[in-house]
mmCIF file of C-alpha atoms (C1' of nucleotides) in Angstrom:
data_model
loop_
_atom_site.group_PDB
_atom_site.id
_atom_site.type_symbol
_atom_site.label_atom_id
_atom_site.label_comp_id
_atom_site.label_asym_id
_atom_site.label_seq_id
_atom_site.Cartn_x
_atom_site.Cartn_y
_atom_site.Cartn_z
ATOM 1 C CA UNK A 213 133.473 74.991 -1.129
ATOM 2 C CA UNK A 214 136.046 77.485 -2.015
ATOM 3 C CA UNK A 215 139.353 76.180 -0.814
ATOM 4 C CA UNK A 216 141.194 79.226 -1.699
ATOM 5 C CA UNK A 217 138.819 81.209 0.526
ATOM 6 C CA UNK A 218 139.647 78.945 3.501
ATOM 7 C CA UNK A 219 143.277 79.266 2.865
ATOM 8 C CA UNK A 220 143.001 83.019 2.994
ATOM 9 C CA UNK A 221 140.893 82.709 6.208
ATOM 10 C CA UNK A 222 143.628 80.409 7.696
ATOM 11 C CA UNK A 223 146.299 82.903 7.059
ATOM 12 C CA UNK A 224 144.297 85.695 8.623
ATOM 13 C CA UNK A 225 143.587 83.553 11.762
ATOM 14 C CA UNK A 226 147.124 82.767 12.136
ATOM 15 C CA UNK A 227 148.122 86.468 11.651
ATOM 16 C CA UNK A 228 146.260 87.100 14.853
ATOM 17 C CA UNK A 229 147.500 84.185 16.763
ATOM 18 C CA UNK A 230 144.077 82.349 16.510
ATOM 19 C CA UNK A 231 144.009 78.551 16.184
ATOM 20 C CA UNK A 232 142.635 77.686 12.702
ATOM 21 C CA UNK A 233 139.869 75.271 13.765
ATOM 22 C CA UNK A 234 137.325 74.043 11.373
ATOM 23 C CA UNK A 235 134.397 76.025 12.788
ATOM 24 C CA UNK A 236 136.516 79.143 12.694
ATOM 25 C CA UNK A 237 137.462 78.512 9.107
ATOM 26 C CA UNK A 238 133.907 78.019 8.019
ATOM 27 C CA UNK A 239 132.627 80.942 9.873
ATOM 28 C CA UNK A 240 135.258 83.307 8.740
ATOM 29 C CA UNK A 241 134.919 82.140 5.073
ATOM 30 C CA UNK A 242 131.262 82.682 5.194
ATOM 31 C CA UNK A 243 131.902 86.238 6.509
ATOM 32 C CA UNK A 244 134.488 87.006 3.801
ATOM 33 C CA UNK A 245 132.132 86.025 1.031
ATOM 34 C CA UNK A 246 128.814 87.356 2.333
ATOM 35 C CA UNK A 247 128.135 91.016 3.073
ATOM 36 C CA UNK A 248 124.598 90.555 4.391
ATOM 37 C CA UNK A 249 125.568 91.605 7.910
ATOM 38 C CA UNK A 250 124.441 88.210 9.547
ATOM 39 C CA UNK A 251 123.530 87.383 13.078
ATOM 40 C CA UNK A 252 124.727 84.421 15.052
ATOM 41 C CA UNK A 253 121.310 82.771 13.982
ATOM 42 C CA UNK A 254 121.808 83.446 10.360
ATOM 43 C CA UNK A 255 125.327 82.111 10.312
ATOM 44 C CA UNK A 256 124.124 78.998 12.389
ATOM 45 C CA UNK A 257 121.605 78.200 9.724
ATOM 46 C CA UNK A 258 123.673 79.023 6.796
ATOM 47 C CA UNK A 259 126.296 76.555 7.962
ATOM 48 C CA UNK A 260 123.504 73.860 8.147
ATOM 49 C CA UNK A 261 123.197 73.910 11.969
ATOM 50 C CA UNK A 262 126.543 71.867 12.084
ATOM 51 C CA UNK A 263 128.402 74.238 14.429
ATOM 52 C CA UNK A 264 127.165 74.659 17.773
ATOM 53 C CA UNK A 265 125.692 78.049 18.632
ATOM 54 C CA UNK A 266 128.122 78.661 21.441
ATOM 55 C CA UNK A 267 130.889 78.080 19.148
ATOM 56 C CA UNK A 268 129.573 80.568 16.666
ATOM 57 C CA UNK A 269 129.262 82.996 19.642
ATOM 58 C CA UNK A 270 132.728 82.322 20.668
ATOM 59 C CA UNK A 271 134.160 82.651 17.274
ATOM 60 C CA UNK A 272 132.535 85.914 16.437
ATOM 61 C CA UNK A 273 133.674 87.367 19.707
ATOM 62 C CA UNK A 274 137.209 86.203 19.063
ATOM 63 C CA UNK A 275 137.124 87.576 15.493
ATOM 64 C CA UNK A 276 135.819 90.968 16.423
ATOM 65 C CA UNK A 277 138.087 91.314 19.424
ATOM 66 C CA UNK A 278 141.152 91.307 17.106
ATOM 67 C CA UNK A 279 139.298 93.455 14.535
ATOM 68 C CA UNK A 280 138.952 90.829 11.677
ATOM 69 C CA UNK A 281 135.148 91.659 11.711
ATOM 70 C CA UNK A 282 133.044 94.381 12.993
ATOM 71 C CA UNK A 283 130.288 93.977 15.555
ATOM 72 C CA UNK A 284 127.021 95.838 14.700
ATOM 73 C CA UNK A 285 124.689 96.327 17.716
ATOM 74 C CA UNK A 286 121.433 96.581 15.835
ATOM 75 C CA UNK A 287 118.233 98.171 17.054
ATOM 76 C CA UNK A 288 116.528 94.697 17.163
ATOM 77 C CA UNK A 289 118.661 93.825 20.033
ATOM 78 C CA UNK A 290 120.624 91.056 18.281
ATOM 79 C CA UNK A 291 124.237 91.663 17.182
ATOM 80 C CA UNK A 292 125.184 91.603 13.473
ATOM 81 C CA UNK A 293 128.624 91.048 12.028
ATOM 82 C CA UNK A 294 130.456 92.242 9.043
ATOM 83 C CA UNK A 295 133.928 91.264 7.575
ATOM 84 C CA UNK A 296 136.178 94.250 7.754
ATOM 85 C CA UNK A 297 137.330 95.388 4.322
ATOM 86 C CA UNK A 298 137.908 99.038 4.398
ATOM 87 C CA UNK A 299 137.034 101.688 7.015
ATOM 88 C CA UNK A 300 133.262 102.071 6.968
ATOM 89 C CA UNK A 301 130.303 102.236 9.432
ATOM 90 C CA UNK A 302 126.637 101.335 9.165
ATOM 91 C CA UNK A 303 123.156 102.807 8.989
ATOM 92 C CA UNK A 304 120.299 100.768 10.239
ATOM 93 C CA UNK A 305 116.612 101.033 9.411
ATOM 94 C CA UNK A 306 114.609 101.550 12.475
ATOM 95 C CA UNK A 307 111.561 100.078 10.820
ATOM 96 C CA UNK A 308 112.657 96.883 9.015
ATOM 97 C CA UNK A 309 116.249 96.453 10.448
ATOM 98 C CA UNK A 310 117.986 96.709 7.066
ATOM 99 C CA UNK A 311 121.720 97.481 7.422
ATOM 100 C CA UNK A 312 123.539 99.390 4.729
ATOM 101 C CA UNK A 313 127.374 100.188 4.644
ATOM 102 C CA UNK A 314 128.517 103.685 4.532
ATOM 103 C CA UNK A 315 132.094 104.100 3.127
ATOM 104 C CA UNK A 316 133.858 106.995 4.670
ATOM 105 C CA UNK A 317 137.408 107.583 3.613
ATOM 106 C CA UNK A 318 138.501 109.468 6.673
ATOM 107 C CA UNK A 319 136.676 107.301 9.094
ATOM 108 C CA UNK A 320 139.582 105.680 10.767
ATOM 109 C CA UNK A 321 141.222 109.188 11.188
ATOM 110 C CA UNK A 322 138.123 110.488 12.835
ATOM 111 C CA UNK A 323 137.918 107.397 15.089
ATOM 112 C CA UNK A 324 141.488 107.738 16.075
ATOM 113 C CA UNK A 325 141.012 111.236 17.103
ATOM 114 C CA UNK A 326 137.972 110.272 19.151
ATOM 115 C CA UNK A 327 139.975 107.442 20.697
ATOM 116 C CA UNK A 328 142.763 109.674 21.654
ATOM 117 C CA UNK A 329 140.429 112.379 23.120
ATOM 118 C CA UNK A 330 138.666 109.568 25.090
ATOM 119 C CA UNK A 331 141.932 108.204 26.448
ATOM 120 C CA UNK A 332 143.144 111.692 27.586
ATOM 121 C CA UNK A 333 139.848 112.511 29.329
ATOM 122 C CA UNK A 334 139.295 109.201 31.065
ATOM 123 C CA UNK A 335 142.605 107.368 31.452
ATOM 124 C CA UNK A 336 141.084 104.345 29.590
ATOM 125 C CA UNK A 337 143.126 102.501 26.890
ATOM 126 C CA UNK A 338 140.876 102.506 23.880
ATOM 127 C CA UNK A 339 140.550 99.707 21.540
ATOM 128 C CA UNK A 340 137.636 99.059 19.204
ATOM 129 C CA UNK A 341 135.008 101.641 18.361
ATOM 130 C CA UNK A 342 131.456 101.286 17.189
ATOM 131 C CA UNK A 343 129.448 103.804 15.195
ATOM 132 C CA UNK A 344 125.950 102.981 14.196
ATOM 133 C CA UNK A 345 123.356 105.586 12.672
ATOM 134 C CA UNK A 346 119.704 104.834 12.744
ATOM 135 C CA UNK A 347 117.196 105.925 10.138
ATOM 136 C CA UNK A 348 114.575 104.972 7.688
ATOM 137 C CA UNK A 349 115.543 103.054 4.484
ATOM 138 C CA UNK A 350 114.066 104.256 1.137
ATOM 139 C CA UNK A 351 111.626 101.404 1.048
ATOM 140 C CA UNK A 352 110.198 102.192 4.472
ATOM 141 C CA UNK A 353 110.064 105.856 3.807
ATOM 142 C CA UNK A 354 107.469 105.038 1.147
ATOM 143 C CA UNK A 355 105.648 102.330 3.098
ATOM 144 C CA UNK A 356 105.226 104.652 6.128
ATOM 145 C CA UNK A 357 103.984 107.649 4.035
ATOM 146 C CA UNK A 358 100.813 105.739 3.188
ATOM 147 C CA UNK B 246 111.394 114.048 46.302
ATOM 148 C CA UNK B 247 112.508 117.145 44.276
ATOM 149 C CA UNK B 248 109.317 118.666 43.013
ATOM 150 C CA UNK B 249 111.447 121.265 40.968
ATOM 151 C CA UNK B 250 113.006 118.352 39.087
ATOM 152 C CA UNK B 251 109.669 116.719 38.262
ATOM 153 C CA UNK B 252 108.523 120.132 37.050
ATOM 154 C CA UNK B 253 111.440 120.374 34.729
ATOM 155 C CA UNK B 254 110.815 116.818 33.571
ATOM 156 C CA UNK B 255 107.141 117.658 32.869
ATOM 157 C CA UNK B 256 108.098 120.603 30.712
ATOM 158 C CA UNK B 257 110.601 118.651 28.889
ATOM 159 C CA UNK B 258 108.038 115.771 28.142
ATOM 160 C CA UNK B 259 105.488 118.344 26.862
ATOM 161 C CA UNK B 260 108.133 119.857 24.601
ATOM 162 C CA UNK B 261 108.396 116.626 22.900
ATOM 163 C CA UNK B 262 104.573 115.900 22.823
ATOM 164 C CA UNK B 263 104.846 113.139 25.447
ATOM 165 C CA UNK B 264 102.201 112.626 28.017
ATOM 166 C CA UNK B 265 103.563 113.592 31.475
ATOM 167 C CA UNK B 266 102.444 110.198 33.172
ATOM 168 C CA UNK B 267 103.604 109.516 36.716
ATOM 169 C CA UNK B 268 105.999 106.747 35.609
ATOM 170 C CA UNK B 269 107.654 108.908 32.955
ATOM 171 C CA UNK B 270 107.990 111.759 35.512
ATOM 172 C CA UNK B 271 109.710 109.529 37.903
ATOM 173 C CA UNK B 272 112.045 107.736 35.355
ATOM 174 C CA UNK B 273 113.155 111.037 33.647
ATOM 175 C CA UNK B 274 113.742 112.737 37.011
ATOM 176 C CA UNK B 275 115.880 109.837 38.033
ATOM 177 C CA UNK B 276 117.906 110.115 34.757
ATOM 178 C CA UNK B 277 118.279 113.756 35.128
ATOM 179 C CA UNK B 278 119.806 113.515 38.691
ATOM 180 C CA UNK B 279 121.809 110.353 38.272
ATOM 181 C CA UNK B 280 124.595 109.966 35.802
ATOM 182 C CA UNK B 281 125.314 106.343 36.603
ATOM 183 C CA UNK B 282 124.404 105.097 33.038
ATOM 184 C CA UNK B 283 121.634 102.853 34.441
ATOM 185 C CA UNK B 284 120.040 99.893 32.843
ATOM 186 C CA UNK B 285 116.325 99.058 32.891
ATOM 187 C CA UNK B 286 116.986 96.807 35.862
ATOM 188 C CA UNK B 287 118.875 99.498 37.769
ATOM 189 C CA UNK B 288 116.138 102.004 37.385
ATOM 190 C CA UNK B 289 113.501 99.427 38.053
ATOM 191 C CA UNK B 290 115.071 98.743 41.436
ATOM 192 C CA UNK B 291 116.094 102.399 42.244
ATOM 193 C CA UNK B 292 112.285 103.239 41.904
ATOM 194 C CA UNK B 293 111.465 100.540 44.397
ATOM 195 C CA UNK B 294 110.054 98.073 41.884
ATOM 196 C CA UNK B 295 106.937 100.227 41.704
ATOM 197 C CA UNK B 296 106.910 100.736 37.989
ATOM 198 C CA UNK B 297 106.325 97.770 35.816
ATOM 199 C CA UNK B 298 109.369 96.600 33.881
ATOM 200 C CA UNK B 299 107.534 96.992 30.587
ATOM 201 C CA UNK B 300 106.601 100.611 31.298
ATOM 202 C CA UNK B 301 110.402 101.131 32.055
ATOM 203 C CA UNK B 302 111.255 99.760 28.693
ATOM 204 C CA UNK B 303 108.471 101.714 26.837
ATOM 205 C CA UNK B 304 109.529 104.968 28.644
ATOM 206 C CA UNK B 305 113.195 104.729 27.903
ATOM 207 C CA UNK B 306 112.408 103.888 24.247
ATOM 208 C CA UNK B 307 110.162 106.856 24.031
ATOM 209 C CA UNK B 308 112.639 109.206 25.568
ATOM 210 C CA UNK B 309 115.597 108.017 23.483
ATOM 211 C CA UNK B 310 113.453 108.137 20.335
ATOM 212 C CA UNK B 311 113.061 111.955 20.754
ATOM 213 C CA UNK B 312 116.585 112.390 21.843
ATOM 214 C CA UNK B 313 116.006 113.503 25.569
ATOM 215 C CA UNK B 314 118.269 110.553 26.470
ATOM 216 C CA UNK B 315 120.942 108.584 24.908
ATOM 217 C CA UNK B 316 120.984 104.734 24.517
ATOM 218 C CA UNK B 317 124.216 103.110 25.082
ATOM 219 C CA UNK B 318 124.546 99.474 23.820
ATOM 220 C CA UNK B 319 126.951 98.129 26.233
ATOM 221 C CA UNK B 320 129.232 95.181 25.647
ATOM 222 C CA UNK B 321 127.410 93.212 28.327
ATOM 223 C CA UNK B 322 124.338 92.962 26.155
ATOM 224 C CA UNK B 323 122.185 95.074 28.158
ATOM 225 C CA UNK B 324 121.303 98.698 27.213
ATOM 226 C CA UNK B 325 122.236 101.514 29.291
ATOM 227 C CA UNK B 326 120.896 105.137 29.344
ATOM 228 C CA UNK B 327 122.097 108.619 29.885
ATOM 229 C CA UNK B 328 120.236 111.871 30.101
ATOM 230 C CA UNK B 329 121.515 114.029 27.335
ATOM 231 C CA UNK B 330 123.185 117.306 28.557
ATOM 232 C CA UNK B 331 125.659 118.191 25.980
ATOM 233 C CA UNK B 332 127.078 116.422 22.992
ATOM 234 C CA UNK B 333 129.107 113.501 24.282
ATOM 235 C CA UNK B 334 129.779 109.847 23.665
ATOM 236 C CA UNK B 335 130.955 106.990 25.777
ATOM 237 C CA UNK B 336 133.855 104.565 26.379
ATOM 238 C CA UNK B 337 133.128 101.377 27.990
ATOM 239 C CA UNK B 338 135.461 99.101 29.814
ATOM 240 C CA UNK B 339 135.574 95.638 28.146
ATOM 241 C CA UNK B 340 136.607 94.012 31.384
ATOM 242 C CA UNK B 341 134.323 95.396 34.091
ATOM 243 C CA UNK B 342 131.659 97.254 32.016
ATOM 244 C CA UNK B 343 132.302 100.679 33.508
ATOM 245 C CA UNK B 344 131.042 103.556 31.388
ATOM 246 C CA UNK B 345 132.794 106.998 31.381
ATOM 247 C CA UNK B 346 131.572 110.090 29.561
ATOM 248 C CA UNK B 347 133.672 111.816 26.877
ATOM 249 C CA UNK B 348 132.966 115.404 26.249
ATOM 250 C CA UNK B 349 133.593 116.310 22.790
ATOM 251 C CA UNK B 350 132.705 119.811 21.678
ATOM 252 C CA UNK B 351 132.485 119.130 17.898
ATOM 253 C CA UNK B 352 130.788 115.877 18.329
ATOM 254 C CA UNK B 353 127.322 116.896 16.912
ATOM 255 C CA UNK B 354 129.149 118.542 14.099
ATOM 256 C CA UNK B 355 130.980 115.438 13.086
ATOM 257 C CA UNK B 356 127.773 113.396 13.706
ATOM 258 C CA UNK B 357 125.977 115.553 11.268
ATOM 259 C CA UNK B 358 128.639 115.126 8.675
ATOM 260 C CA UNK B 359 128.569 111.408 9.031
ATOM 261 C CA UNK B 360 124.837 111.433 8.890
ATOM 262 C CA UNK B 361 124.809 113.606 5.706
ATOM 263 C CA UNK B 362 127.210 111.269 4.060
ATOM 264 C CA UNK B 363 125.347 108.159 4.970
ATOM 265 C CA UNK B 364 122.054 109.759 3.556
ATOM 266 C CA UNK B 365 123.796 110.550 0.360
ATOM 267 C CA UNK B 366 125.259 107.147 -0.114
ATOM 268 C CA UNK B 367 122.222 105.015 0.862
ATOM 269 C CA UNK B 368 119.077 107.216 0.363
ATOM 270 C CA UNK B 369 118.178 106.665 4.103
ATOM 271 C CA UNK B 370 116.958 109.395 6.131
ATOM 272 C CA UNK B 371 119.187 109.503 9.270
ATOM 273 C CA UNK B 372 117.891 110.159 12.695
ATOM 274 C CA UNK B 373 119.842 109.129 15.888
ATOM 275 C CA UNK B 374 123.421 107.930 15.927
ATOM 276 C CA UNK B 375 125.368 105.974 18.326
ATOM 277 C CA UNK B 376 128.963 105.959 19.043
ATOM 278 C CA UNK B 377 130.621 103.831 21.561
ATOM 279 C CA UNK B 378 134.412 103.137 22.132
ATOM 280 C CA UNK B 379 135.558 100.018 23.982
ATOM 281 C CA UNK B 380 138.753 99.848 25.963
ATOM 282 C CA UNK B 381 140.112 99.096 29.472
ATOM 283 C CA UNK B 382 139.569 101.405 32.376
ATOM 284 C CA UNK B 383 142.480 102.561 34.574
ATOM 285 C CA UNK B 384 141.492 100.108 37.346
ATOM 286 C CA UNK B 385 141.340 96.938 35.034
ATOM 287 C CA UNK B 386 144.701 98.099 33.489
ATOM 288 C CA UNK B 387 146.279 97.561 36.747
ATOM 289 C CA UNK B 388 144.399 94.391 37.508
ATOM 290 C CA UNK B 389 145.188 92.770 34.392
ATOM 291 C CA UNK B 390 148.872 93.398 34.622
ATOM 292 C CA UNK B 391 149.191 91.130 37.625
ATOM 293 C "C1'" DG C 224 84.682 120.697 36.695
ATOM 294 C "C1'" DT C 225 82.913 116.702 34.216
ATOM 295 C "C1'" DT C 226 83.066 113.780 30.367
ATOM 296 C "C1'" DT C 227 85.428 111.686 26.715
ATOM 297 C "C1'" DT C 228 88.938 109.574 24.269
ATOM 298 C "C1'" DA C 229 93.229 107.995 22.932
ATOM 299 C "C1'" DA C 230 97.478 106.874 24.995
ATOM 300 C "C1'" DT C 231 99.723 104.555 28.600
ATOM 301 C "C1'" DT C 232 100.310 101.266 32.316
ATOM 302 C "C1'" DT C 233 100.042 96.883 34.303
ATOM 303 C "C1'" DA C 234 100.704 91.652 35.397
ATOM 304 C "C1'" DG C 235 102.300 87.896 33.716
ATOM 305 C "C1'" DA C 236 103.350 84.968 30.138
ATOM 306 C "C1'" DT C 237 106.286 84.432 26.202
ATOM 307 C "C1'" DT C 238 110.005 84.762 23.112
ATOM 308 C "C1'" DA C 239 114.779 85.732 21.893
ATOM 309 C "C1'" DT C 240 119.557 86.133 22.818
ATOM 310 C "C1'" DT C 241 123.403 84.991 25.210
ATOM 311 C "C1'" DT C 242 126.287 82.587 28.611
ATOM 312 C "C1'" DC C 243 127.644 78.635 31.337
ATOM 313 C "C1'" DT C 244 129.255 73.819 32.525
ATOM 314 C "C1'" DA C 245 131.834 69.836 32.254
ATOM 315 C "C1'" DA C 246 133.318 66.384 29.142
ATOM 316 C "C1'" DA C 247 135.091 65.388 24.525
ATOM 317 C "C1'" DT C 248 137.854 66.832 20.792
ATOM 318 C "C1'" DT C 249 141.313 68.976 18.090
ATOM 319 C "C1'" DG C 250 145.078 72.026 16.374
ATOM 320 C "C1'" DC C 251 149.660 72.904 16.836
ATOM 321 C "C1'" DC C 252 154.175 72.551 18.967
ATOM 322 C "C1'" DT C 253 158.199 69.658 20.089
ATOM 323 C "C1'" DA D 37 153.571 60.501 16.764
ATOM 324 C "C1'" DG D 38 152.671 62.425 21.553
ATOM 325 C "C1'" DG D 39 151.290 65.895 24.691
ATOM 326 C "C1'" DC D 40 148.935 69.866 26.106
ATOM 327 C "C1'" DA D 41 146.400 73.968 26.101
ATOM 328 C "C1'" DA D 42 142.775 75.793 23.440
ATOM 329 C "C1'" DT D 43 138.564 74.944 21.559
ATOM 330 C "C1'" DT D 44 134.150 72.589 20.614
ATOM 331 C "C1'" DT D 45 130.022 70.360 22.049
ATOM 332 C "C1'" DA D 46 125.213 69.404 24.044
ATOM 333 C "C1'" DG D 47 122.151 71.031 26.757
ATOM 334 C "C1'" DA D 48 120.819 73.634 30.634
ATOM 335 C "C1'" DA D 49 120.353 78.189 32.560
ATOM 336 C "C1'" DA D 50 120.369 83.018 32.947
ATOM 337 C "C1'" DT D 51 119.150 87.361 31.078
ATOM 338 C "C1'" DA D 52 116.916 90.808 28.271
ATOM 339 C "C1'" DA D 53 113.098 92.333 25.933
ATOM 340 C "C1'" DT D 54 108.469 91.896 23.858
ATOM 341 C "C1'" DC D 55 103.643 90.927 23.821
ATOM 342 C "C1'" DT D 56 98.611 90.521 25.194
ATOM 343 C "C1'" DA D 57 94.454 92.291 26.786
ATOM 344 C "C1'" DA D 58 92.443 94.555 30.577
ATOM 345 C "C1'" DA D 59 92.593 98.633 33.667
ATOM 346 C "C1'" DT D 60 94.039 103.134 34.385
ATOM 347 C "C1'" DT D 61 95.081 107.849 33.416
ATOM 348 C "C1'" DA D 62 96.515 112.479 31.129
ATOM 349 C "C1'" DA D 63 94.728 116.020 28.601
ATOM 350 C "C1'" DA D 64 91.520 117.873 25.406
ATOM 351 C "C1'" DA D 65 86.551 118.915 24.657
ATOM 352 C "C1'" DC D 66 82.512 120.372 26.502
#
DNA sequence: GTTTTAATTTAGATTATTTCTAAATTGCCT
DNA sequence: AGGCAATTTAGAAATAATCTAAATTAAAAC
């Protein structure tokens, strides 16, 4: 277990006024060190089924609410998560569900513009935004040609 | 029943090489005349529970696959749908789930740019894209202040 | 206008995902 | 160290979506 990682996670949690509970430290550390876009189920198993599923759900909701992680609504109807490093979005394979990161330097700028526009038009106060693109990954392009 | 509407729906279905079955005509007509961002459940009830739920699911998937309608992955973990008129995206209230349209003239242009970028970076072939913004609607802003 | 055929619909069961409840535990402040 | 609000837990319950195999149907072929 990487103590240094958990320390980093603890600081991050406190920054956002979240209690640094053991389950949260483990889950956040996992996300900080794995960029496999896991679901609740994947995290639950990766952490040896030691943390209650409801807690995994609660934690991921809390983390994505403050923006520490990104929520990805996948085509497979389960939600995936990704630790936020720099502005990016995701492209998801319609065939196999694979998720790839797309780095887009101006992404937060564009996001902000959209948010502002949405607020002006609707009177909402915007917080998080979600962009996902669907498509076919290189592997499935080949598979489906046959 | 608006025959004219169903005729329009039939033409639209044929344009995309989709069989114009009775369930599809009813569902598409409903979507073309209601902009309440319904879920499967809402459509199922609006059409008097006469169309099997599985068919509603199948139809909505088929329609969104070809782009006649837009799929909205709402925060409430059910999927909402919207007939596509012009390029727009959605803002969703985190508190009450209300969905509002945001018209954005350049939206498809920006979408295309993102898609191109994603394709170059990942080797995927991009098809549809989804953007949702979360926030607080005017009503809930007032409610939560109390 | 029949016939044919592939696609679609159906009922109902099944699976998967997420939320809820009430009791027990735990982090953090004083 | 003690107190309290927030969080976690086990397990049940609710909700959403998919699957199966048989019946039906739209549209092309004759």
